Amino acid sequence: MCGIFGVITKEESGYSNKFLKKSLTTLAKLSETRGKDSSGLCSLNHKANSFDIIKGPIPANQLLKRDKVKKTLNTVFSKENDNKLKLSFGHARLVTNGTQLEDANNQPVIKDDIICIHNGIVVNVDELWDKHPSLVRENEIDTEVLPALIRMELNNGNSIEYSVKNSIDKVFGTASIATTFADLEKFVLATNNGSLYVIYNNKDIIYFASERAMLNGLVKKMSLKETIGEFEFFQLRANNMLVVDLKNFSFNKTSFAEVKKTNGSENLLKAKRKLNFFHEDSYNKQISTVLDLNEIHLSSEAAKDQEMLIYPVDKIKKLKRCTKCILPETFPFIEYDEKGECNYCKNYKKKNQARPLDELKALVEPYRSKDGSPDCLVPFSGGRDSMYVMHVIKKELDLNPIAFTYDWGMVTDLARRNIARICGELGVENIIVAADMHWKRTNIRKNIKAWLKKPELGMIPLFMAGDKFFFYYADKVKKQTNIKLNIWGINHLENTDFKTGFGGLAPQFDKDKIYSLSVKNQLKLFGFVGKNVLQSPGYLNQSILDSLGSFASRYVAPKSDYYHLFDYMQWDEKTIEDTIINEYKWETSIDTKSTWRIGDGTASFYNYVYTLVAGFSENDTFRSNQIREGMISREKALELVYDENKPRYNSLKWYLEIIGLDFREVIKIVNKMPQLY
């Protein structure tokens, strides 16, 4: 889930220090797309016989501007080190566990004389520490367990290859690592999901990064072919490693399956290198970018918070509802005939009528790679549908997908763990584009503050505007990877037109895709939002351009080579849940029985507002579509939504805390909104 990168040169390689330093800093800046929560660098300092490590809770571009970093890099890439081996690598962090405000949680991680950077999530980190009580856990971050396991294996007399392989094999989740040692002349790259790429000129220099686009950017910006000559560019695929012998600049690329248990210790350095650590603080007050909703416990204060949440279910049960589905009288633009059947039912065209899967197999065949390289991009949230789609693509279509995730700040830790579960299990590379979390969450906070001064149901979609850049970045990643095929897991039953309906947009019954919107409605929606923005000055903040860009990305930008799995396969809730839970240990939420929207940090908030004010949520629309498809009875649907619409305290608390709003202040205002029933 992070960006890792580095450069290694042979002794007497002859490259200028200016060129090498610029190579490193270019890679550092390119890595920021993977994470901006914190960053760090590690460089071999021959003069001090040390590894100098600098890290802090700031993005890579800011870290590079700090005096200590400049001084360190000037030392490493100095004239007196002209003919010496260069080793410098770094990390751009998207926080998945362990707050970035505690610098020990930032990377590189130092443990047992091993320096390690890690892209991924060790989902079973607690179990690994428990299973090996001799290992001492010191920090929150999951990465720490990897060097601890590697050192344990080395101490047992195993080779470096076996030690790394056996340690990563213990991981449930994803692990792409770069690691070196204070007491060994070795540098190791290893991955269980293929998120590592390497450039090697077969002579005297190696570059590596967690994403192809980062190295492509380096090639272009640094004119590498003119500087280092012809080079090999390869992906270190799932369950493979590259071990570099720093003494003679030789390396061994091997698969985990080829690594055998060997006896005999590695040759330790006579003079162990020192590990010099330096910390760079953030100049601005920060909010932690990580909060696990499972850790929101019901303390006495939390219990008081929870008591504030209102769920007038008895009053809601008295609402007039469609006699066929369960849409209530408060639903935008709803009309009932003499039989009590609503216009949404009358105009409904069945969507869950799949065409033969063989038809999709024929469509994707021209895109299929012949050499096992990636041939398909899968938008991947870690939700139930995207998890199942990934399963089908790998197991039934036999494609080689890359999972693409746009993390805009509202992806929960639960969702990130689920992403790691299946990507690690299936050996799938996950390309993540990480927004500036602080900036995105600041935008959300400002918009919600503006909304709270004049609560308007039609303006709620503005809270989610920033995530629609997903469409833009999906196309960008397709171009970067040269992948044409895009297979979505969009569930056509998840139509939530009522959100724009509260903004005055009548239902568009004839649209092909749930994310489409007619030009007329696009203009009408733009006018509604614009009117409310002008009436509430608080909306006129730094988020305006972000929201406009998101609007264009979702509704205006053309989309090509997009296929939808559930056009060719019926969506079945039980099959999907059984598959992802039983085969991949998909994690459900502690505060709801539903498996929908549990990885979306915003859903618990807006569904609380909709339920309280209008007496229904998106759960009602989803279950109504299931009724129309003949998948569920009306009685069962009502039973489910009355339970699913219960306020999700843990998720609500997570959402408001992560964006920096006071739970009680917000809920007090929401609770005072006039009800439509």
Short mmCIF file of C-alpha atoms in Angstrom, two decimals, residues 172-389:
data_model
loop_
_atom_site.label_atom_id
_atom_site.label_comp_id
_atom_site.label_asym_id
_atom_site.label_seq_id
_atom_site.Cartn_x
_atom_site.Cartn_y
_atom_site.Cartn_z
CA PHE A 172 -1.35 -13.59 5.47
CA GLY A 173 -1.76 -10.45 3.42
CA THR A 174 0.70 -8.66 1.15
CA ALA A 175 4.42 -8.16 1.55
CA SER A 176 6.78 -6.57 -0.95
CA ILE A 177 9.98 -5.69 0.88
CA ALA A 178 13.43 -4.22 0.44
CA THR A 179 15.83 -4.98 3.25
CA THR A 180 19.49 -4.76 4.16
CA PHE A 181 21.60 -5.60 7.19
CA ALA A 182 24.05 -3.91 9.53
CA ASP A 183 26.08 -7.12 9.74
CA LEU A 184 25.76 -8.61 6.23
CA GLU A 185 26.84 -7.48 2.76
CA LYS A 186 23.43 -8.31 1.34
CA PHE A 187 20.41 -6.46 -0.01
CA VAL A 188 17.14 -8.29 -0.65
CA LEU A 189 14.03 -7.55 -2.69
CA ALA A 190 11.14 -9.97 -2.22
CA THR A 191 7.40 -10.03 -2.87
CA ASN A 192 4.38 -12.30 -2.51
CA ASN A 193 2.15 -10.33 -4.89
CA GLY A 194 4.40 -8.88 -7.59
CA SER A 195 4.50 -5.24 -6.48
CA LEU A 196 8.20 -4.80 -7.28
CA TYR A 197 9.91 -3.69 -10.49
CA VAL A 198 13.61 -3.61 -11.30
CA ILE A 199 15.92 -1.93 -13.79
CA TYR A 200 19.37 -3.52 -14.20
CA ASN A 201 21.96 -2.70 -16.86
CA ASN A 202 23.86 -6.00 -16.50
CA LYS A 203 26.91 -4.11 -15.33
CA ASP A 204 26.90 -1.70 -12.43
CA ILE A 205 23.54 -0.18 -11.42
CA ILE A 206 20.16 -1.36 -10.11
CA TYR A 207 16.99 0.66 -9.60
CA PHE A 208 13.85 -0.69 -7.99
CA ALA A 209 10.34 0.58 -7.23
CA SER A 210 6.97 -0.76 -6.15
CA GLU A 211 5.30 0.26 -9.39
CA ARG A 212 6.19 0.16 -13.09
CA ALA A 213 5.04 3.77 -13.60
CA MET A 214 7.61 5.01 -11.09
CA LEU A 215 10.48 3.47 -13.04
CA ASN A 216 8.96 4.56 -16.34
CA GLY A 217 8.95 8.09 -14.97
CA LEU A 218 12.59 7.74 -13.95
CA VAL A 219 13.59 6.47 -17.41
CA LYS A 220 11.95 9.46 -19.04
CA LYS A 221 13.06 12.17 -16.60
CA MET A 222 16.66 10.95 -16.33
CA SER A 223 17.18 9.78 -19.94
CA LEU A 224 18.48 6.48 -18.55
CA LYS A 225 19.31 4.85 -21.88
CA GLU A 226 21.75 7.65 -22.61
CA THR A 227 23.27 7.45 -19.13
CA ILE A 228 23.43 3.79 -18.06
CA GLY A 229 23.22 2.16 -21.49
CA GLU A 230 21.01 -0.76 -22.39
CA PHE A 231 19.14 -2.22 -19.45
CA GLU A 232 16.77 -4.98 -18.47
CA PHE A 233 13.37 -3.91 -17.09
CA PHE A 234 11.47 -6.66 -15.29
CA GLN A 235 8.78 -7.29 -12.75
CA LEU A 236 9.70 -9.33 -9.71
CA ARG A 237 6.59 -11.47 -9.83
CA ALA A 238 4.66 -12.97 -6.95
CA ASN A 239 6.69 -15.26 -4.68
CA ASN A 240 10.04 -14.26 -6.11
CA MET A 241 13.12 -12.56 -4.68
CA LEU A 242 16.30 -10.84 -5.76
CA VAL A 243 19.33 -11.09 -3.46
CA VAL A 244 22.18 -8.67 -4.18
CA ASP A 245 25.67 -9.42 -2.89
CA LEU A 246 26.96 -5.92 -2.20
CA LYS A 247 30.58 -7.04 -1.99
CA ASN A 248 30.89 -8.18 -5.59
CA PHE A 249 27.65 -6.73 -7.01
CA SER A 250 26.34 -10.11 -8.06
CA PHE A 251 22.73 -11.04 -7.66
CA ASN A 252 20.52 -14.08 -7.61
CA LYS A 253 16.92 -13.94 -8.83
CA THR A 254 14.92 -16.93 -7.70
CA SER A 255 11.39 -18.08 -6.95
CA PHE A 256 10.32 -19.07 -3.46
CA ALA A 257 9.60 -22.59 -4.75
CA GLU A 258 13.26 -23.01 -5.73
CA VAL A 259 14.62 -21.98 -2.33
CA LYS A 260 15.60 -24.94 -0.18
CA LYS A 261 16.44 -25.07 3.50
CA THR A 262 20.21 -24.85 3.90
CA ASN A 263 22.45 -25.09 6.92
CA GLY A 264 25.32 -22.78 7.77
CA SER A 265 25.40 -19.14 8.85
CA GLU A 266 25.86 -16.18 6.58
CA ASN A 267 29.27 -14.51 6.72
CA LEU A 268 28.94 -11.60 9.13
CA LEU A 269 30.88 -8.36 8.75
CA LYS A 270 33.89 -8.00 11.01
CA ALA A 271 32.87 -4.45 11.81
CA LYS A 272 29.10 -4.12 12.00
CA ARG A 273 27.78 -0.93 10.47
CA LYS A 274 26.25 1.62 12.79
CA LEU A 275 22.62 2.61 12.43
CA ASN A 276 22.22 6.37 12.69
CA PHE A 277 18.66 7.51 13.08
CA PHE A 278 17.36 11.04 12.50
CA HIS A 279 13.82 12.34 12.89
CA GLU A 280 12.11 15.13 10.96
CA ASP A 281 9.02 16.64 12.56
CA SER A 282 6.00 18.01 10.78
CA TYR A 283 5.79 21.78 11.08
CA ASN A 284 2.01 21.63 11.09
CA LYS A 285 -0.37 20.19 13.64
CA GLN A 286 -1.65 16.86 12.32
CA ILE A 287 -4.47 14.45 12.92
CA SER A 288 -3.53 10.80 12.83
CA THR A 289 -4.36 9.37 9.43
CA VAL A 290 -5.23 5.95 10.82
CA LEU A 291 -7.93 4.80 13.21
CA ASP A 292 -9.17 1.22 13.35
CA LEU A 293 -12.92 1.21 13.95
CA ASN A 294 -12.47 -2.11 15.78
CA GLU A 295 -10.52 -0.19 18.42
CA ILE A 296 -13.36 2.23 19.18
CA HIS A 297 -14.40 0.70 22.48
CA LEU A 298 -17.52 1.38 24.46
CA SER A 299 -16.02 3.38 27.30
CA SER A 300 -18.31 5.36 29.59
CA GLU A 301 -17.88 8.35 27.26
CA ALA A 302 -18.46 6.24 24.18
CA ALA A 303 -21.62 4.82 25.72
CA LYS A 304 -22.94 8.37 26.18
CA ASP A 305 -22.10 9.12 22.54
CA GLN A 306 -23.92 6.03 21.38
CA GLU A 307 -27.02 6.98 23.34
CA MET A 308 -27.27 10.16 21.25
CA LEU A 309 -28.00 8.18 18.08
CA ILE A 310 -31.70 8.12 17.23
CA TYR A 311 -33.45 5.33 15.38
CA PRO A 312 -37.24 5.93 15.33
CA VAL A 313 -37.97 2.46 13.92
CA ASP A 314 -41.54 2.30 15.24
CA LYS A 315 -42.37 5.57 13.48
CA ILE A 316 -40.58 4.40 10.32
CA LYS A 317 -42.63 1.19 10.29
CA LYS A 318 -45.79 3.28 9.97
CA LEU A 319 -44.64 4.85 6.68
CA LYS A 320 -46.70 4.07 3.60
CA ARG A 321 -44.66 1.80 1.34
CA CYS A 322 -45.00 0.34 -2.11
CA THR A 323 -47.05 -2.86 -2.02
CA LYS A 324 -44.51 -4.62 -4.28
CA CYS A 325 -41.16 -3.25 -3.09
CA ILE A 326 -40.44 -1.40 0.17
CA LEU A 327 -39.85 2.17 -1.02
CA PRO A 328 -41.61 4.61 1.33
CA GLU A 329 -43.70 7.69 0.68
CA THR A 330 -40.73 9.94 1.54
CA PHE A 331 -38.76 8.65 -1.50
CA PRO A 332 -38.08 11.42 -4.07
CA PHE A 333 -40.51 11.51 -7.02
CA ILE A 334 -42.34 8.40 -5.85
CA GLU A 335 -45.89 7.82 -7.05
CA TYR A 336 -48.30 5.01 -6.19
CA ASP A 337 -51.10 3.64 -8.37
CA GLU A 338 -54.49 2.44 -7.14
CA LYS A 339 -52.93 -0.90 -6.18
CA GLY A 340 -50.24 0.85 -4.14
CA GLU A 341 -47.48 -0.10 -6.58
CA CYS A 342 -44.82 2.57 -7.11
CA ASN A 343 -43.55 4.08 -10.37
CA TYR A 344 -40.06 2.71 -9.69
CA CYS A 345 -41.42 -0.84 -9.82
CA LYS A 346 -43.49 -0.14 -12.93
CA ASN A 347 -40.49 1.25 -14.82
CA TYR A 348 -37.98 -1.30 -13.55
CA LYS A 349 -36.12 -3.35 -16.13
CA LYS A 350 -34.52 -6.48 -14.76
CA LYS A 351 -30.77 -6.07 -14.50
CA ASN A 352 -29.61 -9.34 -12.96
CA GLN A 353 -30.18 -11.38 -16.09
CA ALA A 354 -26.71 -12.49 -16.98
CA ARG A 355 -25.50 -13.35 -20.44
CA PRO A 356 -23.34 -16.49 -20.81
CA LEU A 357 -19.94 -16.24 -19.13
CA ASP A 358 -18.48 -17.73 -22.31
CA GLU A 359 -19.43 -14.48 -24.02
CA LEU A 360 -17.19 -12.56 -21.62
CA LYS A 361 -14.42 -15.12 -22.08
CA ALA A 362 -14.57 -14.49 -25.82
CA LEU A 363 -14.51 -10.73 -25.31
CA VAL A 364 -11.41 -10.80 -23.07
CA GLU A 365 -9.46 -13.30 -25.15
CA PRO A 366 -7.81 -10.64 -27.41
CA TYR A 367 -6.52 -8.89 -24.28
CA ARG A 368 -4.96 -12.01 -22.72
CA SER A 369 -1.17 -11.87 -22.27
CA LYS A 370 0.92 -14.71 -23.61
CA ASP A 371 3.78 -14.46 -21.10
CA GLY A 372 1.93 -14.08 -17.80
CA SER A 373 2.32 -10.30 -17.67
CA PRO A 374 -0.60 -8.19 -16.40
CA ASP A 375 -3.45 -8.01 -18.88
CA CYS A 376 -6.41 -6.68 -16.92
CA LEU A 377 -7.09 -3.82 -14.52
CA VAL A 378 -9.65 -4.38 -11.76
CA PRO A 379 -10.98 -1.38 -9.80
CA PHE A 380 -10.62 -2.70 -6.28
CA SER A 381 -12.19 -1.32 -3.11
CA GLY A 382 -11.90 -4.43 -0.95
CA GLY A 383 -15.70 -4.59 -0.79
CA ARG A 384 -17.62 -7.77 -1.32
CA ASP A 385 -18.21 -7.36 -5.05
CA SER A 386 -14.68 -6.35 -6.02
CA MET A 387 -13.32 -9.24 -3.91
CA TYR A 388 -15.53 -11.73 -5.73
CA VAL A 389 -14.73 -10.24 -9.14
#
